[in-house]
Amino acid sequence: MTTQVDGGKKAVRGSLSREQVLRGALDYVDEHGLDQLSMHKLGASLGVKAMSLYKHVTDKDDLLDGIVGLMWAEIPAEPPTDDWREAIRRLAASLRDLVHRHPDAAPLLISRQGLRERPLLICHGLMRLMRDGGVPEKCAAALLRTVFPFGLGYALAELSLPASPDQGPCDEIGFIRRATDLLPAEVSNDLIRTALLVCGDCEMTAQFHFGVDLMIGGLNSYLESLSPGMAEVPEGAS
Amino acid sequence: MTTQVDGGKKAVRGSLSREQVLRGALDYVDEHGLDQLSMHKLGASLGVKAMSLYKHVTDKDDLLDGIVGLMWAEIPAEPPTDDWREAIRRLAASLRDLVHRHPDAAPLLISRQGLRERPLLICHGLMRLMRDGGVPEKCAAALLRTVFPFGLGYALAELSLPASPDQGPCDEIGFIRRATDLLPAEVSNDLIRTALLVCGDCEMTAQFHFGVDLMIGGLNSYLESLSPGMAEVPEGAS
DNA sequence: TTGTCATGGCTTACAGCATAACGCTTGACG
DNA sequence: CGTCAAGCGTTATGCTGTAAGCCATGACAA
């Protein structure tokens, strides 16, 4: 039982740290689903009794907040390129990837309230880039407010489809079978066809990028309309 | 106790129906928050013991699904206008309104999986409109896949801001105070400024419409690029 | 060495939870 | 009148979050 590693400073005793508790919680949720997470089970999975967790976490709420923090930390704080358009695309893509990596924990990203530092840093970096690119501040903010919910929301919506995304081309037969399982029996074939169009084909990745480019393209043409020569527009949104 | 209305067919006895249980649950969540909803409390609020609810609902899961159904039902199935651009705007707006009307229940809309009939009907109507408007099917589907997550996600994101949306102009002082309460103490003033830009000003409604128009505008210019004369494009996306 | 102390774990305990199993009453219908 | 199902109640079980307090450990001062 006596551990001795955990170099240097303090707390040689503890085999557990807040970090490990949070990490363990995220792992547990990834593996067993959010509704299965309980202090007892989490403790057990860490080789510890439930109450011991409260030395590292004040609340279950605190635990959940910690999970959210851990997930945000998976997205780099600094934009990976100087081209703001490309940076926006990458951000959207990493938001989507994040959700796909943690399907069960992802809803927490949107339903738990409170400003997090990481997303703020990300916005900060992108605002700088866009300012340098001549995008008015208000437009930049609007775009960010558009991209974040879209990236998260799109991916979250994907999760609720019968077939999980990008696991090979999903045959229409299988899709219809599962879709009609979930839907009331009387839906028309016409509706099923719509379902196939909107949810069915599995080029979700391409369609996602199309959506992002929709926004960037929209902002582009908006900027054009402001100053037809491209670039450098002053204030004046809203 | 003996009720006698509830015209015609069967079950004169029951003072309760599935409808009423679900409605009661949604009301309860609206009033006390999602985490406060329990079968016991819901039963009590309906003047009934917990187990009686199980005559109308198989599960708590079923109850939650019912709540989601009830919320979707608040959005009209048919597009309210023939102009697809306007119809898309209205849809986005009603998604946002829906979330604002049920802040505590709204996360269920995105985190519960399974195809619902209502959103499918909505998509169906809009696809028809857009087809009539000369938008290729794949583009139409992509736009819908963009608008739904955005409308829900944007509104959900608003909820997590320190000040709830549209309750008067939120003074910057108050905002900063609350924001810094939630954030670690060492964040720079620069960051706070970004926070104000992205989350702070309260013209969320205007900014929301701007976001929607970003997408519609993007699709417009995409359509232009396909066939520079406007309207009537064949297949050919993806 | 010998205290003293904070740390991080364990134990016990409790109210609230979802839900299984079963029982009673009521009104409808043969 | 007899039968029945629907709609409610009762009881009970195992799991949940967490309050309160105990105990062993290692760090440090004397």
XYZ file of C-alpha atoms (C1' of nucleotides) in Angstrom:
536
model
C 0.000 0.000 0.000
C 2.795 2.407 0.735
C 3.795 4.195 -2.405
C 7.016 6.094 -2.528
C 7.389 7.649 -5.951
C 5.754 10.948 -6.940
C 8.924 13.018 -6.905
C 10.016 15.857 -4.690
C 7.773 18.360 -3.027
C 4.918 17.340 -0.851
C 2.498 14.532 -0.375
C 4.594 11.458 -0.873
C 1.857 9.617 0.904
C -0.994 10.102 -1.477
C -1.288 7.645 -4.252
C -4.011 9.856 -5.599
C -4.113 13.442 -6.786
C -6.859 15.696 -8.061
C -5.486 15.245 -11.547
C -5.762 11.493 -11.297
C -9.248 11.636 -9.878
C -10.468 13.854 -12.709
C -8.658 11.816 -15.320
C -10.108 8.654 -13.851
C -13.563 10.178 -13.930
C -13.245 11.143 -17.580
C -11.967 7.683 -18.429
C -14.812 6.117 -16.517
C -17.392 8.213 -18.334
C -15.784 7.407 -21.670
C -16.013 3.752 -20.884
C -19.304 3.348 -19.047
C -21.355 6.426 -19.853
C -22.158 9.521 -17.882
C -25.151 8.142 -16.044
C -23.060 5.287 -14.713
C -20.603 7.590 -13.017
C -20.983 7.556 -9.267
C -18.569 8.412 -6.520
C -18.651 4.839 -5.278
C -17.884 3.319 -8.641
C -15.275 5.914 -9.490
C -13.601 5.270 -6.164
C -13.656 1.554 -6.800
C -12.122 2.016 -10.234
C -9.296 3.954 -8.598
C -8.821 1.420 -5.824
C -10.220 3.706 -3.165
C -13.391 4.184 -1.167
C -15.940 6.769 -2.241
C -15.325 9.204 0.581
C -11.636 9.400 -0.147
C -12.439 11.243 -3.341
C -13.769 14.143 -1.341
C -10.244 14.974 -0.286
C -9.566 16.000 -3.885
C -12.941 17.202 -4.975
C -15.491 19.191 -3.002
C -18.536 17.952 -4.787
C -19.781 15.789 -7.558
C -20.438 19.088 -9.270
C -16.812 19.966 -8.812
C -15.867 16.630 -10.300
C -17.997 17.296 -13.358
C -16.515 20.753 -13.735
C -13.120 19.142 -13.574
C -14.013 16.799 -16.391
C -15.066 19.751 -18.492
C -11.767 21.464 -17.766
C -9.889 18.357 -18.800
C -11.707 18.219 -22.075
C -11.117 21.872 -22.901
C -7.458 21.332 -22.177
C -7.319 18.988 -25.145
C -7.769 21.921 -27.487
C -4.616 23.994 -27.978
C -4.862 27.523 -26.629
C -2.899 29.114 -29.435
C -4.016 29.134 -33.071
C -1.895 26.693 -35.083
C -1.578 29.015 -38.089
C -1.584 32.708 -38.950
C -4.309 32.464 -41.565
C -7.463 33.202 -39.618
C -9.693 31.356 -42.041
C -7.639 28.234 -41.700
C -7.394 28.695 -37.941
C -11.172 28.879 -37.683
C -11.473 25.713 -39.736
C -8.997 23.930 -37.489
C -10.776 25.106 -34.368
C -14.089 23.835 -35.646
C -12.485 20.537 -36.538
C -10.892 20.118 -33.147
C -14.134 20.926 -31.383
C -15.767 18.197 -33.399
C -12.943 15.779 -32.727
C -13.148 16.522 -29.039
C -16.804 15.605 -28.943
C -16.130 12.425 -30.884
C -13.378 11.487 -28.496
C -15.656 11.856 -25.485
C -19.166 11.185 -26.717
C -20.637 10.606 -23.288
C -18.922 13.453 -21.514
C -19.402 15.968 -24.321
C -22.874 17.140 -23.344
C -21.255 18.570 -20.232
C -19.361 20.988 -22.441
C -22.557 22.697 -23.398
C -24.823 22.162 -20.437
C -22.513 23.195 -17.616
C -22.393 26.908 -17.203
C -19.599 29.277 -16.389
C -16.815 30.872 -18.369
C -13.781 28.670 -18.774
C -10.341 30.015 -19.202
C -9.297 27.803 -22.083
C -12.036 28.733 -24.550
C -11.413 32.348 -23.644
C -7.750 31.964 -24.515
C -8.696 30.356 -27.789
C -11.021 33.231 -28.609
C -8.319 35.649 -27.640
C -5.819 34.187 -30.052
C -8.310 34.081 -32.876
C -9.489 37.629 -32.262
C -5.898 38.767 -32.583
C -5.491 36.901 -35.839
C -8.661 38.300 -37.290
C -7.844 41.822 -36.196
C -4.550 41.472 -38.019
C -6.539 40.228 -40.999
C -8.674 43.341 -41.051
C -11.859 41.859 -39.677
C -13.828 44.287 -37.507
C -13.979 43.215 -33.897
C -17.704 42.805 -33.790
C -17.691 40.596 -36.847
C -14.912 38.517 -35.406
C -16.830 38.056 -32.172
C -19.945 37.138 -34.100
C -18.066 34.541 -36.085
C -16.653 33.004 -32.943
C -20.059 32.927 -31.368
C -21.155 31.100 -34.475
C -18.334 28.618 -34.761
C -18.236 27.350 -31.195
C -21.856 26.340 -30.913
C -21.783 24.974 -34.430
C -18.704 22.829 -33.911
C -19.971 21.412 -30.646
C -23.593 21.244 -31.695
C -22.924 19.595 -35.019
C -20.822 16.900 -33.428
C -23.311 16.380 -30.616
C -26.060 16.035 -33.189
C -24.004 13.463 -35.059
C -23.853 11.379 -31.935
C -27.597 11.010 -31.853
C -27.732 9.456 -35.290
C -28.340 5.728 -35.540
C -24.941 5.063 -37.066
C -21.952 6.630 -35.454
C -20.046 8.891 -37.836
C -17.206 7.807 -40.057
C -17.370 4.124 -39.377
C -17.455 3.160 -42.982
C -20.164 4.019 -45.454
C -23.431 3.247 -43.733
C -25.687 1.267 -45.957
C -29.098 2.742 -46.439
C -30.819 -0.484 -45.544
C -29.265 -0.624 -42.136
C -29.942 3.013 -41.562
C -33.597 2.759 -42.439
C -33.950 -0.281 -40.265
C -32.579 1.471 -37.232
C -34.334 4.736 -38.008
C -37.708 3.128 -38.286
C -37.088 1.295 -35.067
C -36.905 4.597 -33.321
C -39.671 6.341 -35.194
C -43.405 5.699 -34.998
C -44.451 3.132 -37.538
C -46.621 5.330 -39.706
C -43.974 7.667 -41.082
C -44.097 7.939 -44.833
C -41.376 6.758 -47.177
C -41.034 10.354 -48.201
C -39.989 11.258 -44.681
C -37.519 8.421 -44.529
C -35.978 9.780 -47.683
C -35.549 13.150 -46.027
C -34.026 11.444 -43.026
C -31.548 9.774 -45.316
C -30.645 13.059 -46.934
C -30.241 15.014 -43.753
C -28.844 12.355 -41.458
C -28.116 9.421 -43.626
C -25.101 9.756 -45.772
C -21.959 9.458 -43.817
C -19.722 12.050 -45.393
C -20.273 13.964 -42.213
C -16.754 15.232 -42.215
C -17.037 16.790 -45.650
C -20.442 18.236 -44.794
C -19.071 19.640 -41.589
C -16.342 21.488 -43.421
C -18.916 22.683 -45.890
C -20.860 24.152 -42.994
C -17.834 25.927 -41.612
C -16.989 27.297 -45.022
C -20.562 28.485 -45.275
C -19.906 30.753 -42.325
C -16.499 31.887 -43.436
C -17.842 32.484 -46.923
C -20.722 34.440 -45.468
C -18.347 36.618 -43.503
C -16.178 37.074 -46.570
C -19.021 38.379 -48.669
C -20.185 40.522 -45.789
C -16.737 42.073 -45.574
C -16.758 42.574 -49.329
C -20.049 44.387 -49.076
C -18.579 46.699 -46.476
C -15.521 47.653 -48.462
C -15.512 46.209 -51.977
C -11.742 46.343 -52.243
C -11.136 43.581 -49.647
C -9.535 43.906 -46.209
C -9.318 46.777 -43.717
C -12.754 47.756 -42.491
C -13.283 50.031 -39.472
C -16.111 49.642 -36.918
C -19.740 49.499 -37.841
C -21.408 46.145 -37.268
C -24.589 45.519 -35.312
C -61.510 11.987 -6.494
C -63.842 10.487 -9.058
C -63.459 12.315 -12.308
C -65.888 11.734 -15.069
C -64.886 13.859 -18.033
C -62.268 12.772 -20.601
C -64.772 12.058 -23.310
C -65.769 8.771 -24.825
C -63.501 5.803 -25.167
C -61.670 4.282 -22.249
C -60.215 5.158 -18.904
C -62.751 7.398 -17.269
C -61.191 6.547 -13.979
C -57.789 8.054 -14.306
C -57.307 11.566 -13.174
C -53.875 11.322 -14.782
C -52.776 10.709 -18.335
C -49.385 10.319 -19.990
C -49.812 13.775 -21.422
C -50.341 15.270 -18.008
C -47.418 13.412 -16.511
C -45.058 14.626 -19.219
C -46.428 18.146 -19.081
C -46.073 18.121 -15.330
C -42.510 16.915 -15.642
C -41.607 19.671 -18.074
C -43.220 22.245 -15.833
C -41.393 20.860 -12.854
C -38.048 21.027 -14.633
C -38.759 24.558 -15.805
C -39.464 25.577 -12.264
C -36.972 23.633 -10.167
C -34.223 22.550 -12.539
C -33.446 19.244 -14.171
C -31.405 17.791 -11.325
C -34.296 18.332 -8.948
C -36.658 16.182 -10.965
C -37.379 12.898 -9.266
C -40.264 10.518 -9.591
C -41.200 11.143 -5.969
C -41.287 14.896 -6.303
C -43.007 14.807 -9.648
C -45.614 12.467 -8.219
C -46.109 14.770 -5.264
C -46.516 17.766 -7.529
C -49.242 15.890 -9.379
C -50.954 14.752 -6.195
C -49.930 11.145 -6.631
C -47.395 8.693 -5.260
C -44.228 8.005 -7.186
C -45.080 4.504 -8.307
C -48.331 5.608 -9.855
C -46.356 7.397 -12.521
C -45.070 4.094 -13.802
C -48.523 3.354 -15.159
C -47.983 6.107 -17.708
C -44.255 5.944 -18.187
C -42.036 2.895 -18.341
C -38.909 4.526 -17.076
C -37.379 7.732 -15.998
C -35.653 7.574 -19.343
C -39.012 7.335 -21.002
C -40.133 10.356 -19.028
C -37.144 12.344 -20.231
C -37.775 11.290 -23.796
C -41.329 12.449 -23.365
C -40.137 15.846 -22.229
C -38.008 16.117 -25.337
C -40.992 15.222 -27.480
C -43.055 17.879 -25.777
C -40.422 20.495 -26.463
C -40.094 19.588 -30.119
C -43.840 19.821 -30.427
C -43.581 23.515 -29.656
C -41.977 24.108 -33.029
C -44.414 24.105 -35.926
C -43.922 21.241 -38.343
C -44.707 23.255 -41.450
C -42.621 26.207 -42.632
C -44.481 29.455 -41.962
C -43.543 31.027 -45.289
C -42.631 30.050 -48.846
C -39.370 31.957 -48.936
C -36.807 29.397 -47.835
C -34.358 31.982 -46.603
C -36.956 33.503 -44.361
C -38.156 30.072 -43.281
C -34.645 29.126 -42.240
C -34.337 32.326 -40.249
C -37.627 31.648 -38.529
C -36.621 28.099 -37.742
C -33.361 29.242 -36.202
C -35.212 31.835 -34.188
C -37.753 29.364 -32.897
C -35.051 26.898 -31.920
C -33.428 29.635 -29.919
C -36.722 30.688 -28.376
C -37.435 27.107 -27.448
C -34.180 26.834 -25.543
C -34.846 30.112 -23.784
C -38.302 28.974 -22.815
C -36.930 25.803 -21.222
C -33.388 26.581 -20.112
C -33.110 23.639 -17.765
C -34.685 21.061 -20.010
C -32.983 22.233 -23.199
C -29.761 20.233 -22.784
C -31.905 17.142 -23.214
C -32.619 18.236 -26.762
C -29.020 17.736 -27.685
C -27.821 15.044 -25.340
C -30.599 12.489 -25.780
C -30.138 10.414 -28.831
C -32.576 9.072 -31.366
C -34.357 10.507 -34.376
C -37.506 12.412 -33.498
C -40.392 12.721 -35.845
C -40.958 16.433 -35.430
C -37.509 17.675 -36.456
C -37.721 15.298 -39.389
C -41.001 16.854 -40.480
C -39.472 20.280 -40.166
C -36.540 19.244 -42.312
C -38.912 17.731 -44.779
C -40.863 20.932 -45.248
C -37.745 23.019 -45.595
C -36.161 20.628 -48.061
C -39.249 20.964 -50.216
C -39.055 24.732 -50.057
C -35.408 24.789 -50.956
C -35.861 22.334 -53.782
C -38.516 24.647 -55.200
C -36.042 27.464 -54.764
C -33.440 25.685 -56.878
C -31.101 24.667 -54.091
C -29.414 21.306 -54.736
C -30.491 18.665 -52.277
C -27.069 18.128 -50.792
C -26.623 21.823 -50.150
C -30.023 22.012 -48.570
C -29.211 19.107 -46.301
C -25.903 20.678 -45.381
C -27.583 23.947 -44.509
C -30.088 22.183 -42.288
C -27.324 20.276 -40.596
C -25.737 23.635 -39.959
C -28.762 25.539 -38.761
C -30.089 23.045 -36.232
C -26.930 22.650 -34.207
C -26.249 26.341 -34.471
C -29.678 27.421 -33.299
C -29.661 25.041 -30.350
C -25.991 25.397 -29.593
C -25.961 29.163 -29.730
C -28.873 29.420 -27.350
C -27.410 26.800 -25.030
C -24.155 28.704 -25.009
C -25.989 31.893 -24.127
C -27.401 30.191 -21.074
C -23.961 29.598 -19.693
C -23.073 33.264 -19.719
C -23.047 35.094 -16.403
C -25.962 37.304 -17.376
C -28.972 35.703 -18.926
C -29.697 37.052 -22.394
C -31.884 40.012 -23.129
C -32.574 41.065 -19.606
C -31.644 44.622 -20.195
C -28.230 45.944 -21.171
C -25.701 44.208 -18.974
C -23.289 46.680 -17.526
C -19.684 45.849 -18.078
C -18.848 46.268 -14.434
C -21.310 43.665 -13.319
C -20.219 41.342 -16.048
C -16.561 41.568 -15.180
C -17.349 41.033 -11.548
C -19.189 37.833 -12.206
C -16.806 36.659 -14.871
C -13.794 37.060 -12.645
C -15.592 35.249 -9.900
C -15.694 32.215 -12.096
C -12.261 32.561 -13.598
C -8.894 32.017 -11.951
C -7.630 35.248 -10.448
C -4.583 35.702 -12.646
C -6.296 36.286 -15.977
C -5.082 39.406 -17.700
C -7.217 42.437 -18.405
C -6.619 41.696 -22.040
C -8.454 38.431 -21.670
C -11.305 40.055 -19.836
C -11.638 42.414 -22.754
C -11.944 39.479 -25.106
C -14.514 37.949 -22.818
C -16.500 41.143 -23.005
C -16.346 41.173 -26.770
C -17.302 37.577 -27.267
C -19.693 37.055 -24.408
C -20.316 40.441 -22.945
C -22.483 42.659 -25.014
C -26.063 41.715 -24.815
C -27.273 42.229 -28.367
C -27.336 38.484 -28.550
C -30.446 38.483 -30.660
C -28.918 40.697 -33.343
C -25.720 38.667 -33.269
C -27.688 35.484 -33.568
C -29.415 36.684 -36.712
C -26.077 37.792 -38.023
C -24.835 34.259 -37.556
C -27.772 32.766 -39.380
C -27.350 35.233 -42.210
C -23.705 34.267 -42.313
C -24.761 30.764 -43.270
C -27.455 31.785 -45.686
C -25.092 34.295 -47.240
C -22.456 31.632 -47.524
C -24.851 29.324 -49.275
C -25.944 32.154 -51.561
C -22.443 32.879 -52.726
C -21.777 29.175 -53.083
C -24.816 28.866 -55.327
C -23.636 31.880 -57.292
C -20.286 30.257 -57.832
C -22.016 27.172 -59.163
C -24.175 28.974 -61.684
C -23.444 32.711 -61.859
C -26.896 33.537 -63.210
C -28.689 32.739 -59.923
C -31.131 29.924 -59.208
C -31.607 26.480 -60.735
C -28.542 24.381 -60.118
C -28.422 20.636 -60.765
C -26.563 18.108 -58.570
C -22.898 18.319 -57.811
C -22.010 19.081 -54.196
C -19.623 17.159 -51.930
C 15.144 10.741 19.775
C 10.351 12.450 20.782
C 6.413 15.189 20.121
C 3.112 17.479 17.114
C 0.707 18.078 13.042
C -1.375 18.101 8.451
C -2.523 14.829 4.904
C -5.042 11.347 2.821
C -7.054 7.522 3.414
C -11.109 4.428 5.830
C -15.675 3.567 8.428
C -20.087 4.391 9.628
C -24.443 6.486 8.856
C -28.366 8.619 6.603
C -31.758 10.614 3.637
C -33.195 10.446 -1.049
C -33.313 7.934 -5.337
C -35.399 4.531 -9.137
C -37.894 0.752 -9.340
C -39.611 -4.339 -8.549
C -43.567 -6.928 -6.610
C -47.845 -7.067 -5.064
C -52.515 -5.508 -3.285
C -56.759 -2.779 -3.276
C -60.507 -0.195 -5.448
C -63.176 1.429 -9.067
C -66.067 1.632 -13.007
C -67.302 -0.965 -17.422
C -69.318 -4.708 -19.527
C -70.987 -9.343 -20.168
C -73.907 -10.627 -10.359
C -69.158 -11.935 -11.976
C -65.216 -10.765 -14.192
C -61.904 -7.764 -15.548
C -58.405 -4.317 -16.494
C -56.986 0.249 -15.352
C -55.178 3.278 -12.014
C -53.728 4.032 -7.801
C -51.261 2.763 -3.202
C -47.806 0.078 -0.085
C -43.708 -1.968 0.955
C -39.114 -3.097 0.183
C -34.415 -3.239 -2.003
C -30.127 -1.680 -3.452
C -27.705 2.289 -4.987
C -26.691 7.316 -4.606
C -24.252 11.678 -2.617
C -22.280 13.223 1.313
C -21.799 14.509 6.567
C -18.963 13.241 10.619
C -15.373 11.423 12.602
C -11.393 7.961 13.132
C -6.651 6.323 12.140
C -2.052 5.745 9.982
C 1.528 8.055 7.749
C 5.372 10.965 6.906
C 7.364 15.855 7.665
C 9.275 18.735 10.690
C 10.519 21.121 15.339
C 12.409 20.347 19.706
